[in-house]
Coordinates of C-alpha atoms in Angstrom, one line a residue:
X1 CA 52.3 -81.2 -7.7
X2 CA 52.6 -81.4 -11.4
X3 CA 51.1 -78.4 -11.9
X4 CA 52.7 -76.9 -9.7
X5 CA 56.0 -77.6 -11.1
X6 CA 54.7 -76.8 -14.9
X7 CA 53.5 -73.4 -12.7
X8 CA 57.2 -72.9 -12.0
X9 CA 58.7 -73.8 -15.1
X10 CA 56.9 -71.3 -16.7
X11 CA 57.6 -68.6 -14.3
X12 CA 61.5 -69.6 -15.0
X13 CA 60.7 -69.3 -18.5
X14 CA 58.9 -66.0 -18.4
X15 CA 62.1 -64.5 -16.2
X16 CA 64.6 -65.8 -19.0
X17 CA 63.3 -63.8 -21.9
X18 CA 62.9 -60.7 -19.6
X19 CA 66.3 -61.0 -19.2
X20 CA 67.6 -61.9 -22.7
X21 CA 65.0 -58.8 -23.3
X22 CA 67.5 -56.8 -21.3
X23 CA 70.6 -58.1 -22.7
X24 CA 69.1 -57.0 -26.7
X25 CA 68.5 -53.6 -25.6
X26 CA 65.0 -53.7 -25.0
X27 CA 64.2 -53.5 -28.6
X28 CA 62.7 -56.1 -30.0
X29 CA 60.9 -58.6 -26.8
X30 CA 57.8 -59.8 -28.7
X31 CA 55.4 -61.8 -26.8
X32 CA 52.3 -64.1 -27.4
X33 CA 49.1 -61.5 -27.2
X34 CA 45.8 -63.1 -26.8
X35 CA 43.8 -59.3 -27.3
X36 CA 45.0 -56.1 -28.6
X37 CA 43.5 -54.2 -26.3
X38 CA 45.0 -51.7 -23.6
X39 CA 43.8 -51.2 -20.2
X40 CA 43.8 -48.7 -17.6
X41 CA 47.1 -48.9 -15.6
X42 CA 47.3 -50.8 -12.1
X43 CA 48.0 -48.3 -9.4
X44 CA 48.9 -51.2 -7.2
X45 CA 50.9 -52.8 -10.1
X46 CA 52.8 -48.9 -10.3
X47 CA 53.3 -48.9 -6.4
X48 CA 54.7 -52.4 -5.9
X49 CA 57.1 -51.1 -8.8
X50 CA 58.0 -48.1 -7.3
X51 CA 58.5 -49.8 -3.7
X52 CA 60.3 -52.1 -5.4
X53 CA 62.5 -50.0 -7.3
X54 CA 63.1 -48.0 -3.8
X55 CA 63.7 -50.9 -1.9
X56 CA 66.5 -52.2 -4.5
X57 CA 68.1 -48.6 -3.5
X58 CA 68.1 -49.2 -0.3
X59 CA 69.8 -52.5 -0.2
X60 CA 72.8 -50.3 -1.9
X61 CA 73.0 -47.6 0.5
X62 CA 70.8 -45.1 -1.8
X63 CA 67.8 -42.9 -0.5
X64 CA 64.5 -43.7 -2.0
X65 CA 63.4 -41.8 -4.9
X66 CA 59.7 -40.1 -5.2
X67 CA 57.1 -39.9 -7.1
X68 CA 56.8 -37.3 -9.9
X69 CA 53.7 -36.5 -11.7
X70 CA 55.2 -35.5 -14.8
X71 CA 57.4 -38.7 -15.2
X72 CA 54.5 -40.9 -14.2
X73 CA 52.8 -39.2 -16.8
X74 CA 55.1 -40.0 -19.1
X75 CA 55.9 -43.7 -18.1
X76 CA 51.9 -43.8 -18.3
X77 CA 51.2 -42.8 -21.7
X78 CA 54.7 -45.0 -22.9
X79 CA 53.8 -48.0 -21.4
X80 CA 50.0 -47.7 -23.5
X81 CA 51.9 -46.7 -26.1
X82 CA 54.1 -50.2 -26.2
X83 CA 51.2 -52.3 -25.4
X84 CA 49.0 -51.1 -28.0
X85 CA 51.3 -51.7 -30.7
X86 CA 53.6 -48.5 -31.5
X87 CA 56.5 -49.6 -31.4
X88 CA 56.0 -52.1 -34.2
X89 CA 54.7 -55.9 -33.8
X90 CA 51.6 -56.2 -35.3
X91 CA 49.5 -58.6 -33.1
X92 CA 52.6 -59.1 -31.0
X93 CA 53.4 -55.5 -29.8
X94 CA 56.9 -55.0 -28.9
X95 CA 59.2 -52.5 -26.3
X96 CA 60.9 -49.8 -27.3
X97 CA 62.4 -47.0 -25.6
X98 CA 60.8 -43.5 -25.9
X99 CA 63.0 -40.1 -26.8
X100 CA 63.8 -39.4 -23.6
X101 CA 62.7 -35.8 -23.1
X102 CA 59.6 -36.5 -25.0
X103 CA 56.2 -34.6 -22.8
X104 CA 58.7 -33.5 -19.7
X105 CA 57.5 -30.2 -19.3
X106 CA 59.6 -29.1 -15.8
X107 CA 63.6 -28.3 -15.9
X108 CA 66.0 -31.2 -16.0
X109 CA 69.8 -32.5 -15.8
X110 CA 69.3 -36.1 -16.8
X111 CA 66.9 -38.3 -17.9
X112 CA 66.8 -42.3 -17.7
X113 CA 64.5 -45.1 -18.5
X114 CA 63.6 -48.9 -18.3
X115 CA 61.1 -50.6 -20.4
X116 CA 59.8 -54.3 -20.5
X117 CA 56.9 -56.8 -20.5
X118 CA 56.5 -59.7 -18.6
X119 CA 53.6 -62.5 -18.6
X120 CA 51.3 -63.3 -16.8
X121 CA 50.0 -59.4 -15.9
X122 CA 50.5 -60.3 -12.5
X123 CA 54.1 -60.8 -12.6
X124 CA 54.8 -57.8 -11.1
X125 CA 58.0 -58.8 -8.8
X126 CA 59.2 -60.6 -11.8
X127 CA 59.3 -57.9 -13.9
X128 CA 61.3 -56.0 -10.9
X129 CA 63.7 -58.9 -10.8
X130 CA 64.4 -58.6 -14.7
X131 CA 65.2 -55.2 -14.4
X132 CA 67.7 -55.8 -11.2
X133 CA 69.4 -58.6 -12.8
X134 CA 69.9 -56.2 -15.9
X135 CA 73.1 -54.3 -15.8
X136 CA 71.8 -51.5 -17.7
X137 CA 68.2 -51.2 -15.8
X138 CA 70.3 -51.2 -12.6
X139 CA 72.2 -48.8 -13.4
X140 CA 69.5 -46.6 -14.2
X141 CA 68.0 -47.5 -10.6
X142 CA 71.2 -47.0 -9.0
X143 CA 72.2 -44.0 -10.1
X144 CA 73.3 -41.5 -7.2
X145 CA 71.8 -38.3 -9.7
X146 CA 68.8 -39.1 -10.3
X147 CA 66.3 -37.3 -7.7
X148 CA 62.2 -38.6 -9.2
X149 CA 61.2 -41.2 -10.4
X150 CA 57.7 -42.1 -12.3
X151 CA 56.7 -45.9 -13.3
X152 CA 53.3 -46.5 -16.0
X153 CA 51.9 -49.7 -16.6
X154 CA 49.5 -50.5 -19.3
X155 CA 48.4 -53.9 -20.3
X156 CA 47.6 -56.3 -23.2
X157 CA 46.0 -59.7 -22.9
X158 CA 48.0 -61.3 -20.0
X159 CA 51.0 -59.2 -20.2
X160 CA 52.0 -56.3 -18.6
X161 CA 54.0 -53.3 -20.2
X162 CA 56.1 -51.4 -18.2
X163 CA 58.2 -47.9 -18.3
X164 CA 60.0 -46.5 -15.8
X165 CA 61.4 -42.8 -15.9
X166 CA 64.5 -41.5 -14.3
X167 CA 64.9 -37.9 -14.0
X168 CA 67.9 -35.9 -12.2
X169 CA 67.4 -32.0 -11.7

């Protein structure tokens, strides 16, 4: 049972600085990176996102939102782009938020986004959670305009990188 509880105290840990994460603006969550390099994003990680993201819509009265090509795309090649280093960090690669109309190619009316990282690469729900309990992330999730949605993950030793575009036509 020890380990168990050391299991859970890290897991408590891990959901705190998502959240302080959100509270900062997203711009400066560094994390402990055991190897700089990327990998190839998790479909299944991407799905349990979007399910999730469509499922906390729900649970306010919203339709669900689908999938767009060109905002998973996007959310793709952002989420490498954190976890490889580009938005500063050195060793310890932080989040930051992309210009929002950066490589969407199709007409739009409004454009949103969440970013974060969350250990251990598996912490999928967590990294859901961290965005719910956000106010700002929410919002984005909640919003009634928005009509697509695309989520990228990318990852970098045990952590996973995530974006998630909003767009409204």
């Amino acid at each position: 049972m020890p380990n168990a509880t050391r299991f859970s105290k890290f897991f408590v840990i891990v959901a705190i600085i998502a959240i302080a994460a959100s509270f900062s603006g997203c711009a400066q969550v560094r994390a402990k990176v055991l190897a700089a390099k990327t990998t190839a994003p998790s479909n299944s990680a991407e799905s349990a996102l979007v399910s999730g993201i469509n499922n906390f819509r729900a649970a306010h009265g919203l339709k669900a939102l689908p999938v767009h090509s060109n905002l998973v795309n996007k959310a793709r090649s952002w989420a490498s782009h954190m976890a490889s280093g580009g938005c500063g960090g050195g060793s310890v690669p932080n989040i930051c938020h992309s210009n929002l109309s950066n490589g969407i190619t199709v007409r739009w009316a409004l454009l949103g986004e969440n970013v974060g990282m969350v250990g251990p690469k598996t912490n999928v729900s967590g990294m859901e959670k961290a965005f719910e309990d956000s106010k700002p992330h929410a919002e984005n999730m909640l919003n009634r305009d928005i009509d697509y949605l695309g989520v990228g993950v990318a990852y970098v030793g045990n952590y996973m990188y995530v974006a998630e575009e909003f767009m409204a036509t």
